[in-house]
CSV table of C-alpha atoms (C1' of nucleotides) in Angstrom, one decimal:
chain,number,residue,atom,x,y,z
A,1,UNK,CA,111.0,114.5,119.2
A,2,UNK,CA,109.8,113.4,122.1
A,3,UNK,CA,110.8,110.0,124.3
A,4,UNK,CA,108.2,108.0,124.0
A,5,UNK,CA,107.4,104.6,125.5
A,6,UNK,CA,104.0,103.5,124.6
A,7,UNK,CA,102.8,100.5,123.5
A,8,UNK,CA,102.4,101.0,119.8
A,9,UNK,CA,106.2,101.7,119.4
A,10,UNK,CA,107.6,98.0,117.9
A,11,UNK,CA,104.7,99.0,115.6
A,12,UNK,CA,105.7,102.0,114.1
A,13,UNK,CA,109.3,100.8,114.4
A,14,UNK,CA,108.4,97.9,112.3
A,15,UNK,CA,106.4,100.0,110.4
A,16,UNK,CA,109.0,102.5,109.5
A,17,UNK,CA,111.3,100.0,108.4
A,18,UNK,CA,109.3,97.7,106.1
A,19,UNK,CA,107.2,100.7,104.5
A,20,UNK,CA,109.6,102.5,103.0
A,21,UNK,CA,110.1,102.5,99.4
A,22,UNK,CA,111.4,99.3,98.6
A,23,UNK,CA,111.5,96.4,101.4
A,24,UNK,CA,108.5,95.1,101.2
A,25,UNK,CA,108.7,94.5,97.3
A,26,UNK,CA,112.3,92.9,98.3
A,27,UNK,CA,110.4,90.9,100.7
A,28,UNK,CA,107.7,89.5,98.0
A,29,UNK,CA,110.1,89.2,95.2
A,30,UNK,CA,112.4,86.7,97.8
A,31,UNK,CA,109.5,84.9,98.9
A,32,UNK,CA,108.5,84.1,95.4
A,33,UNK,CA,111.8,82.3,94.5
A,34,UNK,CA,114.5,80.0,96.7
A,35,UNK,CA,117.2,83.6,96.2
A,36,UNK,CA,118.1,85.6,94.4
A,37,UNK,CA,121.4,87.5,92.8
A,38,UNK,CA,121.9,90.4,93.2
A,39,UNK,CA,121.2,91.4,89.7
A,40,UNK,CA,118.4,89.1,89.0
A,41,UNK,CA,116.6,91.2,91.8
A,42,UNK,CA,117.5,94.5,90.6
A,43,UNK,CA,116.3,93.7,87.5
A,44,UNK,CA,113.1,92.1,89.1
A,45,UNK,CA,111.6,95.1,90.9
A,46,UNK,CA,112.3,97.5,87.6
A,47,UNK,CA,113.1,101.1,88.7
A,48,UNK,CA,115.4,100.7,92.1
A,49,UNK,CA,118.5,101.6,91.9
A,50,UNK,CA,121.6,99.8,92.8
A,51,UNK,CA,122.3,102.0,95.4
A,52,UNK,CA,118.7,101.6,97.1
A,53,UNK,CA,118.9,97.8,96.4
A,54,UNK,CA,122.3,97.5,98.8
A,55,UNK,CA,121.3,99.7,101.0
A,56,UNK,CA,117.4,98.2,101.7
A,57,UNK,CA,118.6,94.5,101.2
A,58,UNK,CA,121.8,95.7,103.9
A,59,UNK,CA,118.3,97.3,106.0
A,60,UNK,CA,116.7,94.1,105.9
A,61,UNK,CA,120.0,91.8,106.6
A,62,UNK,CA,119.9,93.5,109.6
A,63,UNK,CA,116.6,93.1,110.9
A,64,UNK,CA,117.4,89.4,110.5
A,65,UNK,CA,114.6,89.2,107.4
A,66,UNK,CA,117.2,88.4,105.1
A,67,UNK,CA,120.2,85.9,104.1
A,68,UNK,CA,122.8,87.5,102.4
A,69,UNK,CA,125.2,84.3,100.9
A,70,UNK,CA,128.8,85.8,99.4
A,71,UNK,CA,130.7,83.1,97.5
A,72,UNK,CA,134.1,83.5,97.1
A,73,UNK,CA,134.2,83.0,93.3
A,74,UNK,CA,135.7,85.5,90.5
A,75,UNK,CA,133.6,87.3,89.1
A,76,UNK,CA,131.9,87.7,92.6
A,77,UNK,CA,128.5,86.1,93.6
A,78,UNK,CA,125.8,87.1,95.8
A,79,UNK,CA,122.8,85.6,96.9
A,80,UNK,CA,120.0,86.8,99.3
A,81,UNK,CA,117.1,84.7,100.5
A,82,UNK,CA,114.5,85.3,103.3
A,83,UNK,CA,115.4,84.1,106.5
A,84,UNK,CA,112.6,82.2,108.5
A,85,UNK,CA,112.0,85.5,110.6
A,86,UNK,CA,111.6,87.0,106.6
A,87,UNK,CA,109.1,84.5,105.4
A,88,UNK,CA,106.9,85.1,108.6
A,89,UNK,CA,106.5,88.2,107.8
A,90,UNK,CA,106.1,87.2,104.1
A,91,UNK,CA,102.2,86.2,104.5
A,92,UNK,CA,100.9,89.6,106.1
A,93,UNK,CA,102.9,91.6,103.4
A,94,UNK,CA,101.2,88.9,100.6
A,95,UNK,CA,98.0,89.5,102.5
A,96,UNK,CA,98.5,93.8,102.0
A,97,UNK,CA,99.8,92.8,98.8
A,98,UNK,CA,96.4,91.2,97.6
A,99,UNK,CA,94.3,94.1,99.1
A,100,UNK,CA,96.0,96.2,96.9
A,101,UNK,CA,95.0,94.5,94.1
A,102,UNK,CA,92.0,93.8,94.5
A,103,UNK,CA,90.8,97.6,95.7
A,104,UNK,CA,93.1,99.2,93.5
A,105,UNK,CA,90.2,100.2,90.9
A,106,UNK,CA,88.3,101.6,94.0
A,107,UNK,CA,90.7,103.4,95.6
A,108,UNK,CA,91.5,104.5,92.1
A,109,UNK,CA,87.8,105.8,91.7
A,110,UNK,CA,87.7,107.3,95.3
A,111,UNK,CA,90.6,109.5,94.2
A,112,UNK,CA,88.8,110.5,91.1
A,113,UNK,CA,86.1,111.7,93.0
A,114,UNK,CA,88.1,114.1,94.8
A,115,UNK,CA,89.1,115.8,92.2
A,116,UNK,CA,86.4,115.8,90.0
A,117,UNK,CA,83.3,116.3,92.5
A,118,UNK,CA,79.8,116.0,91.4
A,119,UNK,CA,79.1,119.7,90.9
A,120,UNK,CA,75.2,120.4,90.7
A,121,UNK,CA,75.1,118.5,94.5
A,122,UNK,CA,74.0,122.0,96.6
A,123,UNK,CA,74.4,122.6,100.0
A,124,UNK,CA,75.4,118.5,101.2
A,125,UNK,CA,78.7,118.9,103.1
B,1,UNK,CA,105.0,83.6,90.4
B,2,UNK,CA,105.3,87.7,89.8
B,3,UNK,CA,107.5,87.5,86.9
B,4,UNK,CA,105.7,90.4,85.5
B,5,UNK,CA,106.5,93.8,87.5
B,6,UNK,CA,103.6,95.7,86.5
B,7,UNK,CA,101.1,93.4,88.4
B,8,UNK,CA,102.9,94.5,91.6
B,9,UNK,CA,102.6,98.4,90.6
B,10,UNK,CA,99.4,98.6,92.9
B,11,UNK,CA,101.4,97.3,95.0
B,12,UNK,CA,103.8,100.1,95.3
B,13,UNK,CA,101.1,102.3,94.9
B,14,UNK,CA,99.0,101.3,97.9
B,15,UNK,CA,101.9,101.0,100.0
B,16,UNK,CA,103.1,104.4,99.5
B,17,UNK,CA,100.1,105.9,100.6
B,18,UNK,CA,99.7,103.4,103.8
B,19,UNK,CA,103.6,102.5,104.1
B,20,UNK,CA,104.0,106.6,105.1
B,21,UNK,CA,104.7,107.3,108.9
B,22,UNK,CA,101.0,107.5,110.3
B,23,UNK,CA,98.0,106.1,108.2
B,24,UNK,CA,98.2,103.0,109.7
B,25,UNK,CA,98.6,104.0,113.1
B,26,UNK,CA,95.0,106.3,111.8
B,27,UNK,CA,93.7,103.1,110.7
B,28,UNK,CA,94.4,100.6,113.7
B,29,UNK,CA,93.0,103.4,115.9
B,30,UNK,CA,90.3,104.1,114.3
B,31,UNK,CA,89.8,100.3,113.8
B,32,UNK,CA,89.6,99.9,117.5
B,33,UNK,CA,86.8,102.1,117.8
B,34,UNK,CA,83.3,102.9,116.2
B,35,UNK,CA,84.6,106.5,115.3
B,36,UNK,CA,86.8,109.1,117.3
B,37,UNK,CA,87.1,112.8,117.2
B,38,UNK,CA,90.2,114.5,116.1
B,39,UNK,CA,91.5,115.4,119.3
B,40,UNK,CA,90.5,111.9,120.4
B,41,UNK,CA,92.7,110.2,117.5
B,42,UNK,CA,95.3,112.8,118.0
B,43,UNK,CA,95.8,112.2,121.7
B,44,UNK,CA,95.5,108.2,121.0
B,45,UNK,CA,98.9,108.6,118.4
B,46,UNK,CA,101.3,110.1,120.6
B,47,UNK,CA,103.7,112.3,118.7
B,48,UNK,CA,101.8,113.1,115.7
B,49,UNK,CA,101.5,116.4,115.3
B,50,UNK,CA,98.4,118.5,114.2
B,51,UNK,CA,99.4,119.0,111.1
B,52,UNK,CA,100.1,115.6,110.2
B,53,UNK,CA,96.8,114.4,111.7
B,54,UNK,CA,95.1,117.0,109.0
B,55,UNK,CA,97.3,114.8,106.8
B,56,UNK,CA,97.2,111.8,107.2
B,57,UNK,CA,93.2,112.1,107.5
B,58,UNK,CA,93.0,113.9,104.5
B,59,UNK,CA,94.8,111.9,102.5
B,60,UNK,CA,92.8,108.5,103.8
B,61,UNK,CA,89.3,110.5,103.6
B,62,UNK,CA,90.4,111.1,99.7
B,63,UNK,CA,91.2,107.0,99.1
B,64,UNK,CA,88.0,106.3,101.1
B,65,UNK,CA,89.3,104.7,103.4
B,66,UNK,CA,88.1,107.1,106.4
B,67,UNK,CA,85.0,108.9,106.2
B,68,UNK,CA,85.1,112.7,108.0
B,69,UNK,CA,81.4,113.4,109.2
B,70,UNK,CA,81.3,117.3,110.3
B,71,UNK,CA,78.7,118.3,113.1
B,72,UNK,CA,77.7,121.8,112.3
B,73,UNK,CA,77.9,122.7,115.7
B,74,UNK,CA,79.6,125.0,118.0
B,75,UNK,CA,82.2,124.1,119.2
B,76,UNK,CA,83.0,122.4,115.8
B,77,UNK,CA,82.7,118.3,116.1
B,78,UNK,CA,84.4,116.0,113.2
B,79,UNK,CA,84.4,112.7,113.8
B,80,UNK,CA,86.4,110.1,111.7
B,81,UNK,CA,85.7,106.0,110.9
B,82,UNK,CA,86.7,104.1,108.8
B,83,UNK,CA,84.5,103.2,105.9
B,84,UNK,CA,83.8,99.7,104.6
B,85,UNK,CA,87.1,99.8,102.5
B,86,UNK,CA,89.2,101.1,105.4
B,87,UNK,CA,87.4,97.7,107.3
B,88,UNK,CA,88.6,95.7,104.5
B,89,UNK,CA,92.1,97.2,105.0
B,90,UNK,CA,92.1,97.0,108.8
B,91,UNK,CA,92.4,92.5,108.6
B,92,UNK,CA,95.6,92.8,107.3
B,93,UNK,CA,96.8,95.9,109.1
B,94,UNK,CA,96.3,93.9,112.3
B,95,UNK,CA,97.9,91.0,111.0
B,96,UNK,CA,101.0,93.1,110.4
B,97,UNK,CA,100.9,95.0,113.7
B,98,UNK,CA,100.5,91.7,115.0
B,99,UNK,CA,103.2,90.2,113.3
B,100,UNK,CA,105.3,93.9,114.4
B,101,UNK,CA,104.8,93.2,118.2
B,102,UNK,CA,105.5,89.5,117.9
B,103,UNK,CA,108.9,89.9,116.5
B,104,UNK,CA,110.2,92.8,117.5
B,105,UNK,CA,112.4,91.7,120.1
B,106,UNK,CA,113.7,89.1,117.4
B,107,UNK,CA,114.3,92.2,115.3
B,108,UNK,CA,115.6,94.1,118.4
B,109,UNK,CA,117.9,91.2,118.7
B,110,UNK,CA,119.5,91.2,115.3
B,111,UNK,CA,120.1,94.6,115.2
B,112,UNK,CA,122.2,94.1,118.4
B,113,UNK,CA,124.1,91.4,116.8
B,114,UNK,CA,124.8,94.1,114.0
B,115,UNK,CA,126.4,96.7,116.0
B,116,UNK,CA,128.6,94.2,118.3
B,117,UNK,CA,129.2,91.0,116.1
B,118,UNK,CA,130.9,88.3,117.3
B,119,UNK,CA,134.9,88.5,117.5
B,120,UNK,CA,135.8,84.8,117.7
B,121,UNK,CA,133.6,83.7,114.6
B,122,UNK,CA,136.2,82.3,111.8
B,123,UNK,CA,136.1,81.0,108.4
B,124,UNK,CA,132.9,81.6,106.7
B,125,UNK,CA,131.5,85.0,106.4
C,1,DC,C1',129.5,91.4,89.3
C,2,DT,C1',128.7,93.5,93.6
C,3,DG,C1',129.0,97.0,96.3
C,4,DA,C1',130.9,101.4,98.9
C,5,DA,C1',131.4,106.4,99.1
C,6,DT,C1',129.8,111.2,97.7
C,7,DC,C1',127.0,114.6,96.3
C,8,DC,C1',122.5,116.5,95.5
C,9,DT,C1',117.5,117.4,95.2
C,10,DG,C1',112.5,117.1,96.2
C,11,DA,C1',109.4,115.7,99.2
C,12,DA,C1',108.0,114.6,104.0
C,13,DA,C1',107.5,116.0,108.4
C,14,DG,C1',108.0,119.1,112.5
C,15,DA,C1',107.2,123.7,114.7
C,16,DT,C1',104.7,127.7,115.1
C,17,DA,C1',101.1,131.0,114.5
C,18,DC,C1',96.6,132.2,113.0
C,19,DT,C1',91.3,131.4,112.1
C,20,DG,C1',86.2,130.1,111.9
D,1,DC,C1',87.7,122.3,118.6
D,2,DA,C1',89.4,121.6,114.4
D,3,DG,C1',91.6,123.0,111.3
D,4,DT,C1',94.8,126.2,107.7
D,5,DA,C1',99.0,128.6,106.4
D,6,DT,C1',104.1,129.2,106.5
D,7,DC,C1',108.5,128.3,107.5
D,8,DT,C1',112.3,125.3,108.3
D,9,DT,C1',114.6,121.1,108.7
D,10,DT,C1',115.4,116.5,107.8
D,11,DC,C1',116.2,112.8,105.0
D,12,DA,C1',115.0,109.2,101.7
D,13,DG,C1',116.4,108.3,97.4
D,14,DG,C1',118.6,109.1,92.6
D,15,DA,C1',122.9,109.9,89.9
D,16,DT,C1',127.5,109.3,89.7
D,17,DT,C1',132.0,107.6,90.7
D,18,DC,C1',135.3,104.4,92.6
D,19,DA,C1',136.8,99.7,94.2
D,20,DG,C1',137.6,94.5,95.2
DNA sequence: CTGAATCCTGAAAGATACTG
DNA sequence: CAGTATCTTTCAGGATTCAG
Protein backbone atom coordinates (compact mmCIF):
# COMPACT_ATOMS: atom_id res chain seq x y z
CA UNK A 1 0.00 0.00 0.00
CA UNK A 2 1.67 2.75 -0.97
CA UNK A 3 1.47 6.67 0.41
CA UNK A 4 0.00 8.29 -2.06
CA UNK A 5 -0.81 11.98 -2.50
CA UNK A 6 -2.32 12.64 -5.89
CA UNK A 7 -4.97 14.43 -6.90
CA UNK A 8 -7.65 11.88 -7.48
CA UNK A 9 -7.51 10.75 -3.75
CA UNK A 10 -10.91 12.70 -2.18
CA UNK A 11 -12.16 10.78 -5.19
CA UNK A 12 -11.55 7.44 -4.46
CA UNK A 13 -11.99 8.24 -0.80
CA UNK A 14 -15.48 9.36 -1.57
CA UNK A 15 -15.73 6.80 -3.84
CA UNK A 16 -14.92 4.04 -1.43
CA UNK A 17 -17.23 5.11 1.02
CA UNK A 18 -20.52 5.75 -0.89
CA UNK A 19 -20.02 2.66 -3.33
CA UNK A 20 -20.16 0.08 -1.08
CA UNK A 21 -23.00 -2.15 -0.79
CA UNK A 22 -25.59 -0.15 0.70
CA UNK A 23 -25.03 3.78 1.17
CA UNK A 24 -26.04 5.01 -1.71
CA UNK A 25 -29.51 3.12 -1.63
CA UNK A 26 -29.62 4.68 2.15
CA UNK A 27 -28.90 7.89 0.45
CA UNK A 28 -31.94 7.62 -2.20
CA UNK A 29 -34.32 6.01 0.11
CA UNK A 30 -33.70 9.28 2.69
CA UNK A 31 -33.92 11.63 -0.01
CA UNK A 32 -37.25 10.36 -1.10
CA UNK A 33 -38.95 10.96 2.24
CA UNK A 34 -38.53 13.82 5.19
CA UNK A 35 -36.78 10.47 7.61
CA UNK A 36 -37.01 7.68 8.25
CA UNK A 37 -37.12 4.98 11.35
CA UNK A 38 -35.02 2.81 11.62
CA UNK A 39 -37.28 -0.05 10.74
CA UNK A 40 -39.27 1.69 8.05
CA UNK A 41 -35.78 1.78 6.22
CA UNK A 42 -34.73 -1.60 6.89
CA UNK A 43 -37.71 -2.73 5.57
CA UNK A 44 -37.48 -0.21 2.58
CA UNK A 45 -34.26 -1.42 0.96
CA UNK A 46 -35.37 -5.36 1.27
CA UNK A 47 -32.35 -7.66 1.84
CA UNK A 48 -29.90 -5.52 4.35
CA UNK A 49 -29.46 -6.67 7.37
CA UNK A 50 -29.78 -4.90 10.61
CA UNK A 51 -26.36 -5.14 11.23
CA UNK A 52 -25.26 -3.51 7.79
CA UNK A 53 -28.16 -0.91 8.20
CA UNK A 54 -26.36 0.43 11.73
CA UNK A 55 -23.28 0.12 10.65
CA UNK A 56 -23.61 2.08 6.88
CA UNK A 57 -26.23 4.54 8.41
CA UNK A 58 -23.28 4.97 11.58
CA UNK A 59 -20.74 5.24 8.12
CA UNK A 60 -22.73 7.88 6.76
CA UNK A 61 -23.51 9.87 10.18
CA UNK A 62 -20.10 10.30 10.15
CA UNK A 63 -19.33 11.66 6.96
CA UNK A 64 -21.89 14.33 7.99
CA UNK A 65 -24.50 12.84 5.04
CA UNK A 66 -26.76 11.97 7.61
CA UNK A 67 -29.01 13.10 10.80
CA UNK A 68 -29.41 10.48 13.20
CA UNK A 69 -32.46 11.97 15.73
CA UNK A 70 -32.78 9.53 19.19
CA UNK A 71 -35.87 10.49 21.19
CA UNK A 72 -35.84 9.56 24.52
CA UNK A 73 -39.19 7.69 24.46
CA UNK A 74 -40.03 3.93 25.69
CA UNK A 75 -40.01 1.80 23.35
CA UNK A 76 -37.04 3.76 21.76
CA UNK A 77 -37.24 5.96 18.53
CA UNK A 78 -34.95 6.66 15.94
CA UNK A 79 -34.98 8.74 13.03
CA UNK A 80 -32.39 9.48 10.27
CA UNK A 81 -32.65 12.13 7.61
CA UNK A 82 -30.07 13.53 5.10
CA UNK A 83 -28.24 16.36 6.18
CA UNK A 84 -27.83 19.31 3.67
CA UNK A 85 -24.11 17.96 2.93
CA UNK A 86 -26.48 14.41 2.18
CA UNK A 87 -28.98 15.95 -0.11
CA UNK A 88 -26.07 17.54 -2.22
CA UNK A 89 -24.84 14.61 -2.88
CA UNK A 90 -28.46 13.21 -3.42
CA UNK A 91 -28.75 14.63 -7.18
CA UNK A 92 -25.49 12.98 -8.65
CA UNK A 93 -26.43 9.61 -6.91
CA UNK A 94 -30.29 10.27 -8.54
CA UNK A 95 -28.49 11.18 -11.73
CA UNK A 96 -26.32 7.41 -11.57
CA UNK A 97 -29.42 6.18 -10.34
CA UNK A 98 -31.36 7.03 -13.61
CA UNK A 99 -28.45 5.85 -15.90
CA UNK A 100 -28.98 2.64 -14.46
CA UNK A 101 -32.26 2.42 -15.46
CA UNK A 102 -32.36 3.44 -18.30
CA UNK A 103 -29.17 1.31 -19.82
CA UNK A 104 -29.92 -1.52 -17.72
CA UNK A 105 -31.45 -3.57 -20.76
CA UNK A 106 -28.16 -2.68 -22.67
CA UNK A 107 -25.80 -3.36 -20.34
CA UNK A 108 -27.96 -6.44 -19.77
CA UNK A 109 -27.48 -7.39 -23.57
CA UNK A 110 -23.77 -6.43 -23.68
CA UNK A 111 -23.22 -9.12 -20.94
CA UNK A 112 -25.15 -11.59 -22.96
CA UNK A 113 -22.97 -11.12 -25.71
CA UNK A 114 -20.02 -12.17 -23.82
CA UNK A 115 -21.11 -15.20 -23.03
CA UNK A 116 -22.87 -16.26 -25.83
CA UNK A 117 -20.61 -14.87 -28.89
CA UNK A 118 -21.79 -15.00 -32.31
CA UNK A 119 -19.96 -18.23 -33.36
CA UNK A 120 -19.74 -18.47 -37.34
CA UNK A 121 -17.83 -14.68 -37.13
CA UNK A 122 -14.12 -16.21 -38.35
CA UNK A 123 -11.00 -14.69 -37.91
CA UNK A 124 -12.47 -10.73 -36.55
CA UNK A 125 -10.63 -10.26 -33.14
CA UNK B 1 -41.52 8.05 -4.79
CA UNK B 2 -39.64 4.37 -4.80
CA UNK B 3 -42.04 2.62 -2.72
CA UNK B 4 -41.44 -0.30 -4.82
CA UNK B 5 -37.83 -1.96 -4.21
CA UNK B 6 -37.47 -3.78 -7.26
CA UNK B 7 -37.37 -0.63 -9.47
CA UNK B 8 -34.20 0.26 -7.63
CA UNK B 9 -32.68 -3.42 -8.26
CA UNK B 10 -30.74 -1.92 -11.44
CA UNK B 11 -29.76 0.19 -9.27
CA UNK B 12 -27.85 -2.13 -7.02
CA UNK B 13 -26.88 -3.88 -9.93
CA UNK B 14 -25.09 -1.11 -11.84
CA UNK B 15 -23.51 0.16 -8.79
CA UNK B 16 -21.93 -2.95 -7.87
CA UNK B 17 -20.12 -3.26 -11.00
CA UNK B 18 -19.12 0.69 -11.00
CA UNK B 19 -19.38 1.26 -7.06
CA UNK B 20 -16.06 -1.41 -6.88
CA UNK B 21 -12.64 0.17 -6.16
CA UNK B 22 -11.42 1.15 -9.79
CA UNK B 23 -13.95 1.37 -12.76
CA UNK B 24 -14.65 4.64 -12.21
CA UNK B 25 -11.26 5.89 -11.77
CA UNK B 26 -11.00 3.57 -15.60
CA UNK B 27 -13.79 5.57 -16.65
CA UNK B 28 -12.88 9.31 -15.66
CA UNK B 29 -9.43 8.53 -17.14
CA UNK B 30 -10.40 7.22 -20.02
CA UNK B 31 -13.06 9.96 -20.26
CA UNK B 32 -10.29 12.53 -20.27
CA UNK B 33 -8.79 11.22 -23.21
CA UNK B 34 -9.66 9.89 -26.84
CA UNK B 35 -8.23 6.43 -25.81
CA UNK B 36 -5.01 5.28 -23.71
CA UNK B 37 -2.91 2.25 -23.75
CA UNK B 38 -2.73 0.00 -20.80
CA UNK B 39 0.39 1.09 -19.48
CA UNK B 40 -0.82 4.57 -20.15
CA UNK B 41 -4.06 4.04 -17.97
CA UNK B 42 -2.12 2.09 -15.54
CA UNK B 43 0.47 4.71 -14.84
CA UNK B 44 -2.42 7.48 -14.89
CA UNK B 45 -4.23 5.33 -11.61
CA UNK B 46 -1.59 5.20 -9.23
CA UNK B 47 -1.75 2.16 -7.13
CA UNK B 48 -3.75 -0.14 -9.15
CA UNK B 49 -2.08 -2.99 -9.74
CA UNK B 50 -1.71 -5.04 -13.10
CA UNK B 51 -3.93 -7.36 -12.19
CA UNK B 52 -6.69 -5.31 -11.30
CA UNK B 53 -6.25 -3.09 -14.47
CA UNK B 54 -6.86 -6.66 -16.45
CA UNK B 55 -9.92 -6.46 -14.13
CA UNK B 56 -11.35 -3.77 -14.05
CA UNK B 57 -10.98 -3.43 -18.04
CA UNK B 58 -12.35 -6.69 -18.52
CA UNK B 59 -15.12 -6.41 -16.66
CA UNK B 60 -16.07 -2.77 -18.26
CA UNK B 61 -15.11 -4.14 -21.94
CA UNK B 62 -17.93 -7.06 -21.08
CA UNK B 63 -20.82 -4.19 -19.94
CA UNK B 64 -19.73 -2.19 -22.98
CA UNK B 65 -18.78 0.32 -21.54
CA UNK B 66 -14.94 0.34 -22.74
CA UNK B 67 -14.03 -0.92 -26.00
CA UNK B 68 -10.32 -2.94 -26.12
CA UNK B 69 -8.98 -2.45 -29.79
CA UNK B 70 -5.80 -4.87 -30.11
CA UNK B 71 -2.99 -3.88 -32.69
CA UNK B 72 -1.60 -7.01 -34.04
CA UNK B 73 1.76 -5.73 -33.71
CA UNK B 74 4.97 -6.31 -32.08
CA UNK B 75 5.44 -5.11 -29.43
CA UNK B 76 1.67 -5.83 -28.64
CA UNK B 77 -0.49 -2.36 -28.58
CA UNK B 78 -4.20 -2.36 -26.85
CA UNK B 79 -5.68 0.58 -26.61
CA UNK B 80 -8.91 1.20 -24.43
CA UNK B 81 -11.99 4.10 -24.83
CA UNK B 82 -14.80 4.26 -23.84
CA UNK B 83 -17.67 3.44 -26.01
CA UNK B 84 -20.83 5.52 -26.49
CA UNK B 85 -22.49 3.91 -23.37
CA UNK B 86 -19.35 4.41 -21.20
CA UNK B 87 -19.82 8.39 -22.72
CA UNK B 88 -23.25 8.20 -21.41
CA UNK B 89 -21.96 7.05 -18.09
CA UNK B 90 -19.00 9.47 -17.86
CA UNK B 91 -21.84 12.85 -17.28
CA UNK B 92 -22.65 11.55 -14.18
CA UNK B 93 -19.29 10.10 -13.11
CA UNK B 94 -17.93 13.66 -13.32
CA UNK B 95 -20.71 15.07 -11.52
CA UNK B 96 -19.86 12.74 -8.61
CA UNK B 97 -16.15 13.24 -8.80
CA UNK B 98 -17.09 16.64 -8.81
CA UNK B 99 -19.29 16.55 -6.15
CA UNK B 100 -16.17 14.09 -4.30
CA UNK B 101 -13.60 16.96 -4.58
CA UNK B 102 -15.98 19.72 -3.59
CA UNK B 103 -16.89 18.24 -0.31
CA UNK B 104 -14.28 16.45 0.83
CA UNK B 105 -12.86 18.66 3.22
CA UNK B 106 -16.52 19.04 4.62
CA UNK B 107 -16.33 15.20 4.90
CA UNK B 108 -12.78 15.43 6.16
CA UNK B 109 -14.22 17.72 8.66
CA UNK B 110 -16.93 15.56 10.12
CA UNK B 111 -14.92 12.75 10.46
CA UNK B 112 -12.63 14.83 12.71
CA UNK B 113 -15.55 15.86 14.78
CA UNK B 114 -16.14 12.00 15.15
CA UNK B 115 -12.97 11.00 16.57
CA UNK B 116 -12.56 14.15 19.06
CA UNK B 117 -16.23 15.37 19.86
CA UNK B 118 -16.90 18.07 21.82
CA UNK B 119 -16.53 17.65 25.82
CA UNK B 120 -18.54 20.67 26.93
CA UNK B 121 -21.79 19.91 24.77
CA UNK B 122 -24.76 19.10 27.35
CA UNK B 123 -28.29 18.11 27.21
CA UNK B 124 -29.34 16.91 23.84
CA UNK B 125 -27.63 14.13 22.18
C1' DC C 1 -37.50 -0.96 18.94
C1' DT C 2 -32.87 0.00 18.18
C1' DG C 3 -28.54 -1.26 18.36
C1' DA C 4 -23.83 -3.32 20.00
C1' DA C 5 -20.67 -7.34 20.07
C1' DT C 6 -18.96 -11.77 18.10
C1' DC C 7 -18.08 -15.08 14.96
C1' DC C 8 -17.60 -16.72 10.35
C1' DT C 9 -17.36 -17.15 5.29
C1' DG C 10 -16.85 -15.86 0.34
C1' DA C 11 -15.29 -12.66 -2.54
C1' DA C 12 -12.16 -8.89 -3.60
C1' DA C 13 -7.83 -7.30 -4.01
C1' DG C 14 -2.58 -7.39 -3.60
C1' DA C 15 1.94 -9.69 -4.65
C1' DT C 16 4.52 -12.41 -7.48
C1' DA C 17 5.99 -15.07 -11.32
C1' DC C 18 5.49 -16.58 -15.97
C1' DT C 19 4.25 -15.97 -21.23
C1' DG C 20 3.17 -14.62 -26.25
C1' DC D 1 3.89 -4.49 -23.82
C1' DA D 2 0.15 -6.61 -22.21
C1' DG D 3 -1.43 -9.75 -20.31
C1' DT D 4 -2.45 -14.75 -17.55
C1' DA D 5 -1.99 -17.86 -13.53
C1' DT D 6 -1.50 -18.66 -8.58
C1' DC D 7 -1.13 -17.77 -4.03
C1' DT D 8 -2.18 -15.22 0.00
C1' DT D 9 -4.37 -11.80 2.65
C1' DT D 10 -7.85 -8.76 3.79
C1' DC D 11 -12.34 -7.52 4.75
C1' DA D 12 -17.13 -6.56 3.69
C1' DG D 13 -21.10 -8.48 4.94
C1' DG D 14 -24.42 -12.23 6.88
C1' DA D 15 -26.07 -14.81 11.01
C1' DT D 16 -26.56 -14.83 15.63
C1' DT D 17 -26.72 -13.30 20.25
C1' DC D 18 -27.02 -9.93 23.92
C1' DA D 19 -28.54 -5.31 25.85
C1' DG D 20 -30.81 -0.70 27.00
Amino acid sequence: MPADGFALCPVRDILDRVGDKWSLLCILYLGSTDRLRFNELRHSIMGISQRMLTVTLRSLENDGLVRRTVYAEVPPRVEYCLTALGQSLLGAVIELGNWAKDHAPVIAEARQRVVAPPAATAGQV
